[in-house]
């Protein structure tokens, strides 16, 4: 799996978990302390997120970090 493929899979998983929680990108961004555009880029796999960014997203979604990698 390439880095781009992994970023896209993680992004897709974040979208799945976010929509299950009934959150939009702005809601998630607010809880994470990021802007909506940053969340959009992560969800679309356009950026290679840091471990800490993924951790803050998992905390905001109230899931364990490894859940972002269950695809």
PDB file of N, CA and C in Angstrom:
ATOM      1  N   UNK A   1       0.850  -1.173   0.000  1.00  0.00           N
ATOM      2  CA  UNK A   1       0.000   0.000   0.000  1.00  0.00           C
ATOM      3  C   UNK A   1       0.897   1.238   0.000  1.00  0.00           C
ATOM      4  N   UNK A   2       0.551   2.204  -0.822  1.00  0.00           N
ATOM      5  CA  UNK A   2       1.344   3.431  -0.884  1.00  0.00           C
ATOM      6  C   UNK A   2       0.895   4.407   0.206  1.00  0.00           C
ATOM      7  N   UNK A   3       1.708   5.445   0.404  1.00  0.00           N
ATOM      8  CA  UNK A   3       1.374   6.481   1.392  1.00  0.00           C
ATOM      9  C   UNK A   3       0.063   7.164   1.023  1.00  0.00           C
ATOM     10  N   UNK A   4      -0.136   7.461  -0.261  1.00  0.00           N
ATOM     11  CA  UNK A   4      -1.374   8.106  -0.701  1.00  0.00           C
ATOM     12  C   UNK A   4      -2.583   7.219  -0.471  1.00  0.00           C
ATOM     13  N   UNK A   5      -2.444   5.939  -0.759  1.00  0.00           N
ATOM     14  CA  UNK A   5      -3.551   5.005  -0.543  1.00  0.00           C
ATOM     15  C   UNK A   5      -3.917   4.927   0.933  1.00  0.00           C
ATOM     16  N   UNK A   6      -2.908   4.889   1.796  1.00  0.00           N
ATOM     17  CA  UNK A   6      -3.159   4.835   3.229  1.00  0.00           C
ATOM     18  C   UNK A   6      -3.858   6.103   3.709  1.00  0.00           C
ATOM     19  N   UNK A   7      -3.394   7.250   3.248  1.00  0.00           N
ATOM     20  CA  UNK A   7      -4.020   8.517   3.648  1.00  0.00           C
ATOM     21  C   UNK A   7      -5.486   8.556   3.232  1.00  0.00           C
ATOM     22  N   UNK A   8      -5.785   8.067   2.036  1.00  0.00           N
ATOM     23  CA  UNK A   8      -7.172   8.056   1.554  1.00  0.00           C
ATOM     24  C   UNK A   8      -8.032   7.097   2.356  1.00  0.00           C
ATOM     25  N   UNK A   9      -7.489   5.939   2.717  1.00  0.00           N
ATOM     26  CA  UNK A   9      -8.254   4.969   3.511  1.00  0.00           C
ATOM     27  C   UNK A   9      -8.538   5.503   4.914  1.00  0.00           C
ATOM     28  N   UNK A  10      -7.541   6.127   5.519  1.00  0.00           N
ATOM     29  CA  UNK A  10      -7.739   6.709   6.849  1.00  0.00           C
ATOM     30  C   UNK A  10      -8.767   7.837   6.757  1.00  0.00           C
ATOM     31  N   UNK A  11      -8.665   8.658   5.737  1.00  0.00           N
ATOM     32  CA  UNK A  11      -9.625   9.743   5.548  1.00  0.00           C
ATOM     33  C   UNK A  11     -11.039   9.241   5.384  1.00  0.00           C
ATOM     34  N   UNK A  12     -11.203   8.198   4.586  1.00  0.00           N
ATOM     35  CA  UNK A  12     -12.524   7.606   4.387  1.00  0.00           C
ATOM     36  C   UNK A  12     -13.075   7.062   5.708  1.00  0.00           C
ATOM     37  N   UNK A  13     -12.206   6.456   6.496  1.00  0.00           N
ATOM     38  CA  UNK A  13     -12.624   5.909   7.792  1.00  0.00           C
ATOM     39  C   UNK A  13     -13.055   7.029   8.741  1.00  0.00           C
ATOM     40  N   UNK A  14     -12.350   8.157   8.704  1.00  0.00           N
ATOM     41  CA  UNK A  14     -12.729   9.299   9.538  1.00  0.00           C
ATOM     42  C   UNK A  14     -14.113   9.795   9.128  1.00  0.00           C
ATOM     43  N   UNK A  15     -14.369   9.861   7.824  1.00  0.00           N
ATOM     44  CA  UNK A  15     -15.700  10.277   7.341  1.00  0.00           C
ATOM     45  C   UNK A  15     -16.769   9.327   7.882  1.00  0.00           C
ATOM     46  N   UNK A  16     -16.517   8.027   7.804  1.00  0.00           N
ATOM     47  CA  UNK A  16     -17.480   7.033   8.301  1.00  0.00           C
ATOM     48  C   UNK A  16     -17.786   7.261   9.782  1.00  0.00           C
ATOM     49  N   UNK A  17     -16.736   7.398  10.581  1.00  0.00           N
ATOM     50  CA  UNK A  17     -16.916   7.563  12.023  1.00  0.00           C
ATOM     51  C   UNK A  17     -17.576   8.905  12.347  1.00  0.00           C
ATOM     52  N   UNK A  18     -17.208   9.939  11.621  1.00  0.00           N
ATOM     53  CA  UNK A  18     -17.779  11.271  11.850  1.00  0.00           C
ATOM     54  C   UNK A  18     -19.271  11.272  11.539  1.00  0.00           C
ATOM     55  N   UNK A  19     -19.660  10.668  10.429  1.00  0.00           N
ATOM     56  CA  UNK A  19     -21.075  10.661  10.064  1.00  0.00           C
ATOM     57  C   UNK A  19     -21.891   9.784  11.020  1.00  0.00           C
ATOM     58  N   UNK A  20     -21.296   8.706  11.520  1.00  0.00           N
ATOM     59  CA  UNK A  20     -21.977   7.885  12.534  1.00  0.00           C
ATOM     60  C   UNK A  20     -22.297   8.700  13.783  1.00  0.00           C
ATOM     61  N   UNK A  21     -21.405   9.630  14.108  1.00  0.00           N
ATOM     62  CA  UNK A  21     -21.596  10.492  15.284  1.00  0.00           C
ATOM     63  C   UNK A  21     -22.539  11.655  14.990  1.00  0.00           C
ATOM     64  N   UNK A  22     -22.927  11.816  13.728  1.00  0.00           N
ATOM     65  CA  UNK A  22     -23.812  12.910  13.359  1.00  0.00           C
ATOM     66  C   UNK A  22     -23.114  14.257  13.310  1.00  0.00           C
ATOM     67  N   UNK A  23     -21.809  14.238  13.066  1.00  0.00           N
ATOM     68  CA  UNK A  23     -21.033  15.473  13.012  1.00  0.00           C
ATOM     69  C   UNK A  23     -20.748  15.866  11.570  1.00  0.00           C
ATOM     70  N   UNK A  24     -20.675  17.157  11.325  1.00  0.00           N
ATOM     71  CA  UNK A  24     -20.183  17.610  10.028  1.00  0.00           C
ATOM     72  C   UNK A  24     -18.714  17.996  10.198  1.00  0.00           C
ATOM     73  N   UNK A  25     -18.072  18.381   9.107  1.00  0.00           N
ATOM     74  CA  UNK A  25     -16.642  18.699   9.185  1.00  0.00           C
ATOM     75  C   UNK A  25     -16.370  19.866  10.123  1.00  0.00           C
ATOM     76  N   UNK A  26     -17.245  20.846  10.120  1.00  0.00           N
ATOM     77  CA  UNK A  26     -17.060  22.006  11.007  1.00  0.00           C
ATOM     78  C   UNK A  26     -17.129  21.605  12.471  1.00  0.00           C
ATOM     79  N   UNK A  27     -18.073  20.725  12.805  1.00  0.00           N
ATOM     80  CA  UNK A  27     -18.202  20.248  14.184  1.00  0.00           C
ATOM     81  C   UNK A  27     -16.927  19.538  14.623  1.00  0.00           C
ATOM     82  N   UNK A  28     -16.448  18.643  13.783  1.00  0.00           N
ATOM     83  CA  UNK A  28     -15.236  17.890  14.117  1.00  0.00           C
ATOM     84  C   UNK A  28     -14.041  18.829  14.249  1.00  0.00           C
ATOM     85  N   UNK A  29     -13.940  19.768  13.327  1.00  0.00           N
ATOM     86  CA  UNK A  29     -12.839  20.729  13.373  1.00  0.00           C
ATOM     87  C   UNK A  29     -12.849  21.521  14.674  1.00  0.00           C
ATOM     88  N   UNK A  30     -14.017  21.955  15.086  1.00  0.00           N
ATOM     89  CA  UNK A  30     -14.139  22.747  16.311  1.00  0.00           C
ATOM     90  C   UNK A  30     -13.657  21.951  17.523  1.00  0.00           C
ATOM     91  N   UNK A  31     -14.069  20.712  17.610  1.00  0.00           N
ATOM     92  CA  UNK A  31     -13.686  19.876  18.749  1.00  0.00           C
ATOM     93  C   UNK A  31     -12.182  19.584  18.737  1.00  0.00           C
ATOM     94  N   UNK A  32     -11.610  19.456  17.550  1.00  0.00           N
ATOM     95  CA  UNK A  32     -10.176  19.150  17.411  1.00  0.00           C
ATOM     96  C   UNK A  32      -9.282  20.375  17.494  1.00  0.00           C
ATOM     97  N   UNK A  33      -9.874  21.549  17.433  1.00  0.00           N
ATOM     98  CA  UNK A  33      -9.057  22.760  17.430  1.00  0.00           C
ATOM     99  C   UNK A  33      -8.403  23.016  16.080  1.00  0.00           C
ATOM    100  N   UNK A  34      -9.031  22.526  15.016  1.00  0.00           N
ATOM    101  CA  UNK A  34      -8.527  22.720  13.657  1.00  0.00           C
ATOM    102  C   UNK A  34      -9.559  23.515  12.871  1.00  0.00           C
ATOM    103  N   UNK A  35      -9.193  23.911  11.658  1.00  0.00           N
ATOM    104  CA  UNK A  35     -10.207  24.550  10.818  1.00  0.00           C
ATOM    105  C   UNK A  35     -10.832  23.495   9.905  1.00  0.00           C
ATOM    106  N   UNK A  36     -11.988  23.835   9.354  1.00  0.00           N
ATOM    107  CA  UNK A  36     -12.732  22.884   8.536  1.00  0.00           C
ATOM    108  C   UNK A  36     -11.921  22.426   7.327  1.00  0.00           C
ATOM    109  N   UNK A  37     -11.146  23.326   6.742  1.00  0.00           N
ATOM    110  CA  UNK A  37     -10.351  22.970   5.573  1.00  0.00           C
ATOM    111  C   UNK A  37      -9.302  21.911   5.907  1.00  0.00           C
ATOM    112  N   UNK A  38      -8.751  21.963   7.107  1.00  0.00           N
ATOM    113  CA  UNK A  38      -7.768  20.957   7.522  1.00  0.00           C
ATOM    114  C   UNK A  38      -8.427  19.584   7.607  1.00  0.00           C
ATOM    115  N   UNK A  39      -9.628  19.537   8.180  1.00  0.00           N
ATOM    116  CA  UNK A  39     -10.359  18.265   8.269  1.00  0.00           C
ATOM    117  C   UNK A  39     -10.700  17.761   6.871  1.00  0.00           C
ATOM    118  N   UNK A  40     -11.118  18.656   6.007  1.00  0.00           N
ATOM    119  CA  UNK A  40     -11.442  18.271   4.631  1.00  0.00           C
ATOM    120  C   UNK A  40     -10.230  17.650   3.936  1.00  0.00           C
ATOM    121  N   UNK A  41      -9.064  18.247   4.088  1.00  0.00           N
ATOM    122  CA  UNK A  41      -7.843  17.719   3.465  1.00  0.00           C
ATOM    123  C   UNK A  41      -7.478  16.352   4.026  1.00  0.00           C
ATOM    124  N   UNK A  42      -7.642  16.177   5.329  1.00  0.00           N
ATOM    125  CA  UNK A  42      -7.357  14.880   5.952  1.00  0.00           C
ATOM    126  C   UNK A  42      -8.334  13.831   5.428  1.00  0.00           C
ATOM    127  N   UNK A  43      -9.623  14.173   5.398  1.00  0.00           N
ATOM    128  CA  UNK A  43     -10.631  13.217   4.945  1.00  0.00           C
ATOM    129  C   UNK A  43     -10.460  12.848   3.477  1.00  0.00           C
ATOM    130  N   UNK A  44      -9.954  13.768   2.674  1.00  0.00           N
ATOM    131  CA  UNK A  44      -9.750  13.494   1.248  1.00  0.00           C
ATOM    132  C   UNK A  44      -8.385  12.885   0.953  1.00  0.00           C
ATOM    133  N   UNK A  45      -7.589  12.665   1.995  1.00  0.00           N
ATOM    134  CA  UNK A  45      -6.273  12.045   1.824  1.00  0.00           C
ATOM    135  C   UNK A  45      -5.285  12.951   1.122  1.00  0.00           C
ATOM    136  N   UNK A  46      -5.490  14.250   1.191  1.00  0.00           N
ATOM    137  CA  UNK A  46      -4.612  15.208   0.505  1.00  0.00           C
ATOM    138  C   UNK A  46      -3.395  15.595   1.342  1.00  0.00           C
ATOM    139  N   UNK A  47      -3.411  15.243   2.627  1.00  0.00           N
ATOM    140  CA  UNK A  47      -2.273  15.519   3.498  1.00  0.00           C
ATOM    141  C   UNK A  47      -1.896  14.254   4.246  1.00  0.00           C
ATOM    142  N   UNK A  48      -0.645  14.178   4.615  1.00  0.00           N
ATOM    143  CA  UNK A  48      -0.156  13.075   5.424  1.00  0.00           C
ATOM    144  C   UNK A  48      -0.213  13.547   6.881  1.00  0.00           C
ATOM    145  N   UNK A  49      -1.240  13.147   7.587  1.00  0.00           N
ATOM    146  CA  UNK A  49      -1.485  13.627   8.945  1.00  0.00           C
ATOM    147  C   UNK A  49      -0.439  13.137   9.925  1.00  0.00           C
ATOM    148  N   UNK A  50      -0.172  13.965  10.921  1.00  0.00           N
ATOM    149  CA  UNK A  50       0.720  13.548  11.991  1.00  0.00           C
ATOM    150  C   UNK A  50      -0.026  12.592  12.914  1.00  0.00           C
ATOM    151  N   UNK A  51       0.720  11.852  13.654  1.00  0.00           N
ATOM    152  CA  UNK A  51       0.120  10.950  14.635  1.00  0.00           C
ATOM    153  C   UNK A  51      -0.714  11.741  15.631  1.00  0.00           C
ATOM    154  N   UNK A  52      -0.215  12.905  16.031  1.00  0.00           N
ATOM    155  CA  UNK A  52      -0.949  13.707  17.009  1.00  0.00           C
ATOM    156  C   UNK A  52      -2.268  14.210  16.422  1.00  0.00           C
ATOM    157  N   UNK A  53      -2.276  14.613  15.163  1.00  0.00           N
ATOM    158  CA  UNK A  53      -3.526  15.047  14.526  1.00  0.00           C
ATOM    159  C   UNK A  53      -4.543  13.912  14.518  1.00  0.00           C
ATOM    160  N   UNK A  54      -4.081  12.722  14.160  1.00  0.00           N
ATOM    161  CA  UNK A  54      -4.986  11.574  14.159  1.00  0.00           C
ATOM    162  C   UNK A  54      -5.466  11.260  15.570  1.00  0.00           C
ATOM    163  N   UNK A  55      -4.594  11.430  16.549  1.00  0.00           N
ATOM    164  CA  UNK A  55      -4.980  11.213  17.943  1.00  0.00           C
ATOM    165  C   UNK A  55      -6.077  12.190  18.359  1.00  0.00           C
ATOM    166  N   UNK A  56      -5.925  13.478  18.019  1.00  0.00           N
ATOM    167  CA  UNK A  56      -6.946  14.465  18.404  1.00  0.00           C
ATOM    168  C   UNK A  56      -8.269  14.175  17.709  1.00  0.00           C
ATOM    169  N   UNK A  57      -8.203  13.698  16.474  1.00  0.00           N
ATOM    170  CA  UNK A  57      -9.439  13.332  15.771  1.00  0.00           C
ATOM    171  C   UNK A  57     -10.093  12.133  16.438  1.00  0.00           C
ATOM    172  N   UNK A  58      -9.306  11.135  16.805  1.00  0.00           N
ATOM    173  CA  UNK A  58      -9.883   9.953  17.468  1.00  0.00           C
ATOM    174  C   UNK A  58     -10.504  10.334  18.810  1.00  0.00           C
ATOM    175  N   UNK A  59      -9.864  11.233  19.528  1.00  0.00           N
ATOM    176  CA  UNK A  59     -10.422  11.701  20.800  1.00  0.00           C
ATOM    177  C   UNK A  59     -11.745  12.421  20.570  1.00  0.00           C
ATOM    178  N   UNK A  60     -11.796  13.266  19.549  1.00  0.00           N
ATOM    179  CA  UNK A  60     -13.013  14.007  19.245  1.00  0.00           C
ATOM    180  C   UNK A  60     -14.150  13.071  18.830  1.00  0.00           C
ATOM    181  N   UNK A  61     -13.796  11.984  18.153  1.00  0.00           N
ATOM    182  CA  UNK A  61     -14.793  11.007  17.721  1.00  0.00           C
ATOM    183  C   UNK A  61     -15.106   9.976  18.806  1.00  0.00           C
ATOM    184  N   UNK A  62     -14.389  10.078  19.918  1.00  0.00           N
ATOM    185  CA  UNK A  62     -14.563   9.173  21.063  1.00  0.00           C
ATOM    186  C   UNK A  62     -14.331   7.713  20.680  1.00  0.00           C
ATOM    187  N   UNK A  63     -13.247   7.505  19.910  1.00  0.00           N
ATOM    188  CA  UNK A  63     -12.829   6.144  19.555  1.00  0.00           C
ATOM    189  C   UNK A  63     -11.342   6.015  19.837  1.00  0.00           C
ATOM    190  N   UNK A  64     -10.880   4.792  19.958  1.00  0.00           N
ATOM    191  CA  UNK A  64      -9.452   4.546  20.121  1.00  0.00           C
ATOM    192  C   UNK A  64      -8.744   4.854  18.806  1.00  0.00           C
ATOM    193  N   UNK A  65      -7.507   5.270  18.885  1.00  0.00           N
ATOM    194  CA  UNK A  65      -6.739   5.640  17.705  1.00  0.00           C
ATOM    195  C   UNK A  65      -6.728   4.529  16.655  1.00  0.00           C
ATOM    196  N   UNK A  66      -6.590   3.288  17.095  1.00  0.00           N
ATOM    197  CA  UNK A  66      -6.533   2.177  16.139  1.00  0.00           C
ATOM    198  C   UNK A  66      -7.806   2.048  15.314  1.00  0.00           C
ATOM    199  N   UNK A  67      -8.920   2.568  15.810  1.00  0.00           N
ATOM    200  CA  UNK A  67     -10.189   2.490  15.066  1.00  0.00           C
ATOM    201  C   UNK A  67     -10.103   3.236  13.730  1.00  0.00           C
ATOM    202  N   UNK A  68      -9.229   4.233  13.651  1.00  0.00           N
ATOM    203  CA  UNK A  68      -9.072   4.979  12.405  1.00  0.00           C
ATOM    204  C   UNK A  68      -8.413   4.117  11.332  1.00  0.00           C
ATOM    205  N   UNK A  69      -7.801   3.013  11.747  1.00  0.00           N
ATOM    206  CA  UNK A  69      -7.091   2.141  10.812  1.00  0.00           C
ATOM    207  C   UNK A  69      -7.830   0.823  10.568  1.00  0.00           C
ATOM    208  N   UNK A  70      -9.076   0.731  10.990  1.00  0.00           N
ATOM    209  CA  UNK A  70      -9.866  -0.482  10.760  1.00  0.00           C
ATOM    210  C   UNK A  70     -10.650  -0.313   9.464  1.00  0.00           C
ATOM    211  N   UNK A  71     -10.034  -0.757   8.371  1.00  0.00           N
ATOM    212  CA  UNK A  71     -10.717  -0.657   7.077  1.00  0.00           C
ATOM    213  C   UNK A  71     -10.606  -1.929   6.286  1.00  0.00           C
TER     214      UNK A  71
END
